[in-house]
Coordinates of N, CA and C in Angstrom, one line a residue:
M1 N -18.2 19.6 3.6 CA -17.9 18.4 2.9 C -16.8 18.6 1.9
S2 N -15.8 17.8 1.8 CA -14.7 18.0 0.9 C -15.1 17.5 -0.5
A3 N -14.4 18.1 -1.5 CA -14.6 17.7 -2.9 C -14.2 16.2 -3.1
R4 N -14.9 15.7 -4.1 CA -14.6 14.3 -4.4 C -13.2 14.2 -5.0
P5 N -12.5 13.2 -4.5 CA -11.1 13.0 -5.0 C -11.1 12.6 -6.4
T6 N -10.0 12.9 -7.1 CA -9.8 12.6 -8.5 C -8.6 11.6 -8.6
P7 N -8.7 10.7 -9.6 CA -7.6 9.7 -9.7 C -6.3 10.3 -10.0
H8 N -5.3 9.8 -9.4 CA -3.9 10.3 -9.6 C -3.3 9.7 -10.8
S9 N -2.3 10.4 -11.4 CA -1.5 9.9 -12.5 C -0.4 9.0 -12.0
R10 N 0.1 8.1 -12.8 CA 1.2 7.2 -12.3 C 2.5 8.0 -12.2
S11 N 2.6 9.1 -12.8 CA 3.9 9.9 -12.7 C 4.1 10.4 -11.2
G12 N 3.1 10.4 -10.4 CA 3.2 10.9 -9.0 C 3.7 9.8 -8.0
Y13 N 4.0 8.6 -8.5 CA 4.5 7.5 -7.6 C 5.9 7.1 -7.9
R14 N 6.6 6.8 -6.8 CA 8.0 6.6 -6.9 C 8.5 5.1 -7.2
S15 N 7.6 4.2 -6.8 CA 8.0 2.8 -7.0 C 6.7 2.0 -7.4
F16 N 6.9 0.9 -8.2 CA 5.7 0.1 -8.6 C 5.9 -1.3 -8.4
R17 N 4.8 -2.0 -8.0 CA 4.8 -3.5 -7.8 C 3.7 -4.1 -8.7
N18 N 4.0 -5.1 -9.4 CA 2.9 -5.8 -10.1 C 2.2 -6.8 -9.2
I19 N 0.9 -6.9 -9.3 CA 0.1 -7.8 -8.5 C -0.8 -8.5 -9.5
Q20 N -0.8 -9.8 -9.5 CA -1.7 -10.6 -10.4 C -3.0 -10.8 -9.7
T21 N -4.1 -10.5 -10.3 CA -5.4 -10.8 -9.7 C -5.6 -12.3 -9.7
R22 N -6.5 -12.8 -8.8 CA -6.8 -14.2 -8.8 C -8.3 -14.3 -9.0
W23 N -8.7 -15.5 -9.4 CA -10.1 -15.8 -9.7 C -11.0 -15.4 -8.4
A24 N -10.5 -15.8 -7.3 CA -11.2 -15.5 -6.0 C -11.3 -14.0 -5.6
D25 N -10.6 -13.2 -6.3 CA -10.7 -11.7 -6.0 C -12.0 -11.1 -6.5
N26 N -12.6 -11.7 -7.5 CA -13.8 -11.1 -8.0 C -15.0 -11.4 -7.1
D27 N -15.9 -10.5 -7.0 CA -17.1 -10.7 -6.2 C -18.3 -11.1 -7.2
M28 N -19.5 -11.2 -6.6 CA -20.6 -11.7 -7.4 C -21.0 -10.7 -8.6
Y29 N -20.5 -9.5 -8.5 CA -20.8 -8.5 -9.6 C -19.7 -8.5 -10.7
G30 N -18.7 -9.4 -10.6 CA -17.7 -9.5 -11.6 C -16.5 -8.6 -11.5
H31 N -16.4 -7.9 -10.4 CA -15.2 -7.1 -10.2 C -14.6 -7.4 -8.9
V32 N -13.4 -6.8 -8.6 CA -12.7 -7.1 -7.4 C -13.5 -6.6 -6.2
N33 N -13.6 -7.4 -5.1 CA -14.2 -7.0 -3.9 C -13.4 -6.0 -3.2
N34 N -14.0 -5.0 -2.5 CA -13.3 -3.9 -1.9 C -12.2 -4.3 -0.9
V35 N -12.5 -5.4 -0.1 CA -11.5 -5.8 0.9 C -10.2 -6.2 0.2
V36 N -10.2 -6.7 -1.0 CA -9.0 -7.1 -1.7 C -8.1 -5.9 -2.0
Y37 N -8.7 -4.7 -2.2 CA -7.8 -3.6 -2.5 C -6.9 -3.3 -1.3
Y38 N -7.4 -3.4 -0.1 CA -6.6 -3.2 1.1 C -5.5 -4.3 1.2
A39 N -5.8 -5.5 0.9 CA -4.8 -6.6 0.8 C -3.7 -6.2 -0.2
W40 N -4.1 -5.7 -1.3 CA -3.1 -5.3 -2.3 C -2.2 -4.1 -1.7
F41 N -2.8 -3.2 -1.0 CA -2.0 -2.1 -0.4 C -1.0 -2.7 0.5
D42 N -1.4 -3.6 1.4 CA -0.5 -4.2 2.3 C 0.6 -5.0 1.6
T43 N 0.2 -5.8 0.6 CA 1.2 -6.6 -0.2 C 2.2 -5.7 -0.8
A44 N 1.7 -4.6 -1.5 CA 2.6 -3.7 -2.2 C 3.7 -3.1 -1.2
V45 N 3.2 -2.5 -0.1 CA 4.1 -1.9 0.8 C 5.1 -2.9 1.4
N46 N 4.5 -3.9 2.0 CA 5.4 -4.9 2.7 C 6.3 -5.6 1.9
S47 N 5.9 -6.0 0.7 CA 6.9 -6.7 -0.2 C 8.0 -5.8 -0.6
L48 N 7.7 -4.5 -0.8 CA 8.8 -3.6 -1.2 C 9.8 -3.4 0.0
L49 N 9.2 -3.3 1.2 CA 10.1 -3.2 2.4 C 11.0 -4.4 2.6
I50 N 10.4 -5.6 2.5 CA 11.1 -6.8 2.6 C 12.2 -7.0 1.6
E51 N 11.8 -6.7 0.3 CA 12.8 -6.8 -0.8 C 14.0 -5.9 -0.6
R52 N 13.8 -4.7 -0.1 CA 14.8 -3.8 0.1 C 15.6 -3.9 1.5
G53 N 15.2 -4.9 2.2 CA 15.9 -5.2 3.5 C 15.6 -4.3 4.6
A54 N 14.4 -3.7 4.5 CA 14.0 -2.7 5.6 C 13.0 -3.4 6.6
L55 N 12.6 -4.6 6.3 CA 11.6 -5.2 7.2 C 11.9 -6.7 7.1
D56 N 12.1 -7.3 8.3 CA 12.3 -8.7 8.5 C 11.1 -9.2 9.3
I57 N 10.1 -9.8 8.6 CA 8.9 -10.2 9.3 C 9.0 -11.4 10.3
H58 N 10.1 -12.1 10.2 CA 10.3 -13.3 11.0 C 11.2 -13.0 12.2
E59 N 12.3 -12.3 12.0 CA 13.3 -12.1 13.0 C 13.5 -10.7 13.5
G60 N 13.0 -9.7 12.7 CA 13.2 -8.3 13.0 C 12.6 -7.8 14.4
T61 N 13.3 -6.9 15.0 CA 12.8 -6.4 16.2 C 11.8 -5.3 16.1
T62 N 11.7 -4.7 14.9 CA 10.8 -3.6 14.6 C 9.7 -4.1 13.6
I63 N 8.5 -3.9 13.9 CA 7.4 -4.3 13.0 C 6.4 -3.1 12.9
G64 N 5.6 -3.1 11.8 CA 4.7 -2.0 11.6 C 3.3 -2.4 11.9
F65 N 2.6 -1.5 12.6 CA 1.1 -1.7 12.9 C 0.4 -0.7 12.0
V66 N -0.6 -1.2 11.3 CA -1.5 -0.3 10.6 C -2.5 0.4 11.5
V67 N -2.5 1.7 11.6 CA -3.3 2.5 12.5 C -4.4 3.3 11.7
E68 N -4.3 3.4 10.4 CA -5.3 4.1 9.6 C -5.2 3.7 8.2
T69 N -6.4 3.5 7.6 CA -6.5 3.2 6.1 C -7.6 4.0 5.5
Q70 N -7.5 4.1 4.2 CA -8.5 4.8 3.4 C -8.3 4.4 2.0
C71 N -9.4 4.4 1.2 CA -9.3 4.0 -0.2 C -10.5 4.7 -0.9
N72 N -10.2 5.3 -2.1 CA -11.2 5.8 -3.0 C -11.1 5.0 -4.3
Y73 N -12.3 4.7 -4.8 CA -12.4 3.8 -6.0 C -12.9 4.7 -7.2
F74 N -12.3 4.5 -8.4 CA -12.6 5.2 -9.5 C -13.1 4.4 -10.7
A75 N -12.5 3.2 -10.9 CA -12.8 2.3 -12.0 C -12.7 0.9 -11.5
P76 N -13.5 0.0 -12.0 CA -13.4 -1.4 -11.6 C -12.2 -2.1 -12.1
L77 N -11.7 -3.0 -11.3 CA -10.6 -4.0 -11.7 C -11.2 -5.4 -11.5
A78 N -10.7 -6.3 -12.3 CA -11.2 -7.7 -12.3 C -10.2 -8.7 -12.7
F79 N -10.3 -9.9 -12.2 CA -9.5 -11.0 -12.8 C -9.9 -11.2 -14.2
P80 N -8.9 -11.4 -15.1 CA -7.5 -11.7 -14.9 C -6.5 -10.6 -15.2
Q81 N -6.9 -9.4 -14.8 CA -6.0 -8.2 -15.0 C -4.7 -8.3 -14.1
T82 N -3.7 -7.7 -14.6 CA -2.5 -7.5 -13.7 C -2.6 -6.0 -13.2
I83 N -2.4 -5.9 -11.9 CA -2.5 -4.6 -11.3 C -1.1 -4.0 -11.1
E84 N -0.9 -2.7 -11.3 CA 0.4 -2.1 -11.0 C 0.1 -1.1 -9.8
A85 N 0.7 -1.5 -8.7 CA 0.6 -0.7 -7.5 C 1.7 0.4 -7.4
G86 N 1.3 1.6 -7.4 CA 2.3 2.7 -7.2 C 2.4 3.1 -5.8
I87 N 3.6 3.3 -5.3 CA 3.8 3.6 -3.9 C 4.6 4.9 -3.7
R88 N 4.2 5.7 -2.7 CA 5.0 6.9 -2.4 C 4.8 7.1 -0.9
V89 N 5.6 7.9 -0.3 CA 5.5 8.3 1.1 C 5.1 9.8 1.1
A90 N 4.0 10.0 1.8 CA 3.4 11.4 1.9 C 4.0 12.1 3.2
H91 N 4.2 11.3 4.2 CA 4.7 11.9 5.5 C 5.4 10.8 6.3
A92 N 6.5 11.2 6.9 CA 7.2 10.3 7.8 C 7.5 11.1 9.1
G93 N 7.2 10.5 10.2 CA 7.6 11.1 11.5 C 8.7 10.2 12.1
S94 N 8.9 10.3 13.4 CA 10.0 9.6 14.0 C 9.7 8.1 14.1
S95 N 8.4 7.7 14.2 CA 8.0 6.3 14.3 C 6.8 5.9 13.4
S96 N 6.3 6.8 12.6 CA 5.2 6.5 11.8 C 5.4 7.0 10.3
V97 N 4.7 6.3 9.4 CA 4.8 6.6 8.0 C 3.5 6.6 7.4
R98 N 3.2 7.5 6.5 CA 1.9 7.5 5.7 C 2.3 7.1 4.3
Y99 N 2.0 5.9 3.9 CA 2.3 5.4 2.6 C 1.0 5.6 1.8
E100 N 1.2 6.2 0.6 CA 0.1 6.4 -0.4 C 0.3 5.4 -1.5
I101 N -0.8 4.7 -1.8 CA -0.8 3.7 -2.8 C -1.9 3.9 -3.9
A102 N -1.5 3.8 -5.1 CA -2.5 3.9 -6.2 C -2.4 2.6 -7.0
L103 N -3.6 2.1 -7.4 CA -3.7 0.8 -8.1 C -4.1 1.2 -9.5
F104 N -3.3 0.7 -10.5 CA -3.5 1.0 -11.9 C -3.8 -0.3 -12.6
A105 N -4.8 -0.3 -13.5 CA -4.8 -1.4 -14.5 C -3.5 -1.4 -15.3
Q106 N -3.0 -2.6 -15.6 CA -1.7 -2.6 -16.3 C -1.7 -1.7 -17.5
G107 N -0.7 -0.7 -17.5 CA -0.5 0.2 -18.6 C -1.4 1.5 -18.5
A108 N -2.3 1.5 -17.6 CA -3.2 2.7 -17.5 C -2.5 3.9 -16.9
E109 N -2.8 5.1 -17.3 CA -2.2 6.3 -16.9 C -2.8 6.8 -15.6
T110 N -4.1 6.5 -15.3 CA -4.7 7.1 -14.1 C -5.2 5.9 -13.2
A111 N -5.2 6.2 -11.9 CA -5.5 5.2 -10.9 C -7.0 4.7 -11.0
A112 N -7.1 3.4 -10.8 CA -8.5 2.8 -10.7 C -8.9 3.0 -9.2
A113 N -7.9 3.0 -8.3 CA -8.2 3.2 -6.9 C -6.9 3.8 -6.3
Q114 N -7.1 4.5 -5.2 CA -6.0 5.1 -4.5 C -6.3 5.3 -3.0
G115 N -5.3 5.3 -2.2 CA -5.6 5.5 -0.8 C -4.3 5.5 0.0
H116 N -4.4 5.2 1.3 CA -3.2 5.3 2.1 C -3.3 4.3 3.3
F117 N -2.1 4.0 3.8 CA -1.9 3.2 5.0 C -1.0 4.1 5.9
V118 N -1.3 4.2 7.2 CA -0.4 4.8 8.1 C 0.1 3.6 9.0
H119 N 1.4 3.5 9.0 CA 2.0 2.4 9.9 C 2.7 3.1 11.0
V120 N 2.6 2.6 12.2 CA 3.4 3.0 13.3 C 4.3 1.8 13.6
Y121 N 5.6 2.1 13.7 CA 6.6 1.1 13.8 C 6.9 0.9 15.3
V122 N 6.8 -0.3 15.8 CA 7.0 -0.6 17.2 C 8.0 -1.7 17.4
N123 N 8.5 -1.8 18.6 CA 9.3 -2.9 19.1 C 8.4 -4.2 19.1
R124 N 8.9 -5.3 18.5 CA 8.1 -6.5 18.4 C 7.7 -7.0 19.8
E125 N 8.6 -6.9 20.8 CA 8.3 -7.5 22.1 C 7.4 -6.5 23.0
T126 N 7.8 -5.3 23.0 CA 7.1 -4.3 23.9 C 5.9 -3.7 23.2
Q127 N 5.8 -3.8 21.9 CA 4.8 -3.2 21.1 C 4.6 -1.7 21.4
R128 N 5.7 -1.0 21.7 CA 5.8 0.4 21.9 C 6.5 1.0 20.7
P129 N 6.1 2.2 20.3 CA 6.7 2.9 19.2 C 8.2 3.1 19.4
V130 N 8.9 2.9 18.2 CA 10.4 3.1 18.2 C 10.7 4.0 17.0
K131 N 11.9 4.6 17.1 CA 12.5 5.4 16.0 C 12.6 4.5 14.8
L132 N 12.4 5.0 13.6 CA 12.5 4.3 12.4 C 14.0 3.8 12.3
P133 N 14.2 2.5 12.0 CA 15.6 2.0 11.9 C 16.2 2.6 10.6
P134 N 17.5 2.7 10.5 CA 18.2 3.3 9.4 C 17.8 2.7 8.0
A135 N 17.7 1.4 7.9 CA 17.4 0.7 6.7 C 16.0 1.1 6.2
L136 N 15.0 1.2 7.2 CA 13.7 1.6 6.8 C 13.6 3.1 6.5
Q137 N 14.4 3.9 7.2 CA 14.4 5.3 6.9 C 14.9 5.6 5.4
A138 N 15.9 4.8 5.0 CA 16.5 4.9 3.7 C 15.4 4.6 2.6
V139 N 14.7 3.5 2.8 CA 13.6 3.2 1.8 C 12.5 4.3 1.8
I140 N 12.2 4.8 3.0 CA 11.2 5.8 3.1 C 11.6 7.1 2.4
D141 N 12.9 7.5 2.6 CA 13.4 8.6 1.9 C 13.4 8.5 0.4
S142 N 13.6 7.2 -0.1 CA 13.5 7.0 -1.6 C 12.1 7.1 -2.1
L143 N 11.2 7.0 -1.3 CA 9.7 7.0 -1.7 C 9.1 8.4 -1.6
K144 N 9.8 9.4 -1.1 CA 9.3 10.7 -0.9 C 9.3 11.5 -2.2

C-alpha cells in the first residue's frame, strides 16, 4: 500500500484558473460534492486550452478523450468560495497528456484537493489517436 498523498504547494503549478463555486455545488453536508471536483478539473484544463487556441470544441478535427482520472481530498471547499485551479503537465506522449490539477481555496498555499486527468487526443471523425497538433503541443510545453 502506498503512503497517503500530501497536499501540493501552489508553487508547483504553471497556470491558474479561477472558478466560482455555485450554491448547487454544496451537498447536504455543507461542502462541495466530490463529483464537482472532477467538473472543475475538466473546466480548468479545457478553458485554458480553448483560451490559448489549442482546442476548438466546435470545429476542430482533434478532440480529447478522458481515459483516466484520480483525485485526493485534503480540506473541504464550499460555496461561496472562489477556487483557484493550478494546472501542470506531468507527462506528454505523442497522442496523450497527463494533466495534474490542484484546487486551492482562494489565496491558500496548499491544495484542498489534487489529482489528474489523462487525455488521449483523437481525430473527431475516426476517433483514433492522432499526434498532438502544434498549437496543443505549445500549450503543453508551457505547462511542464
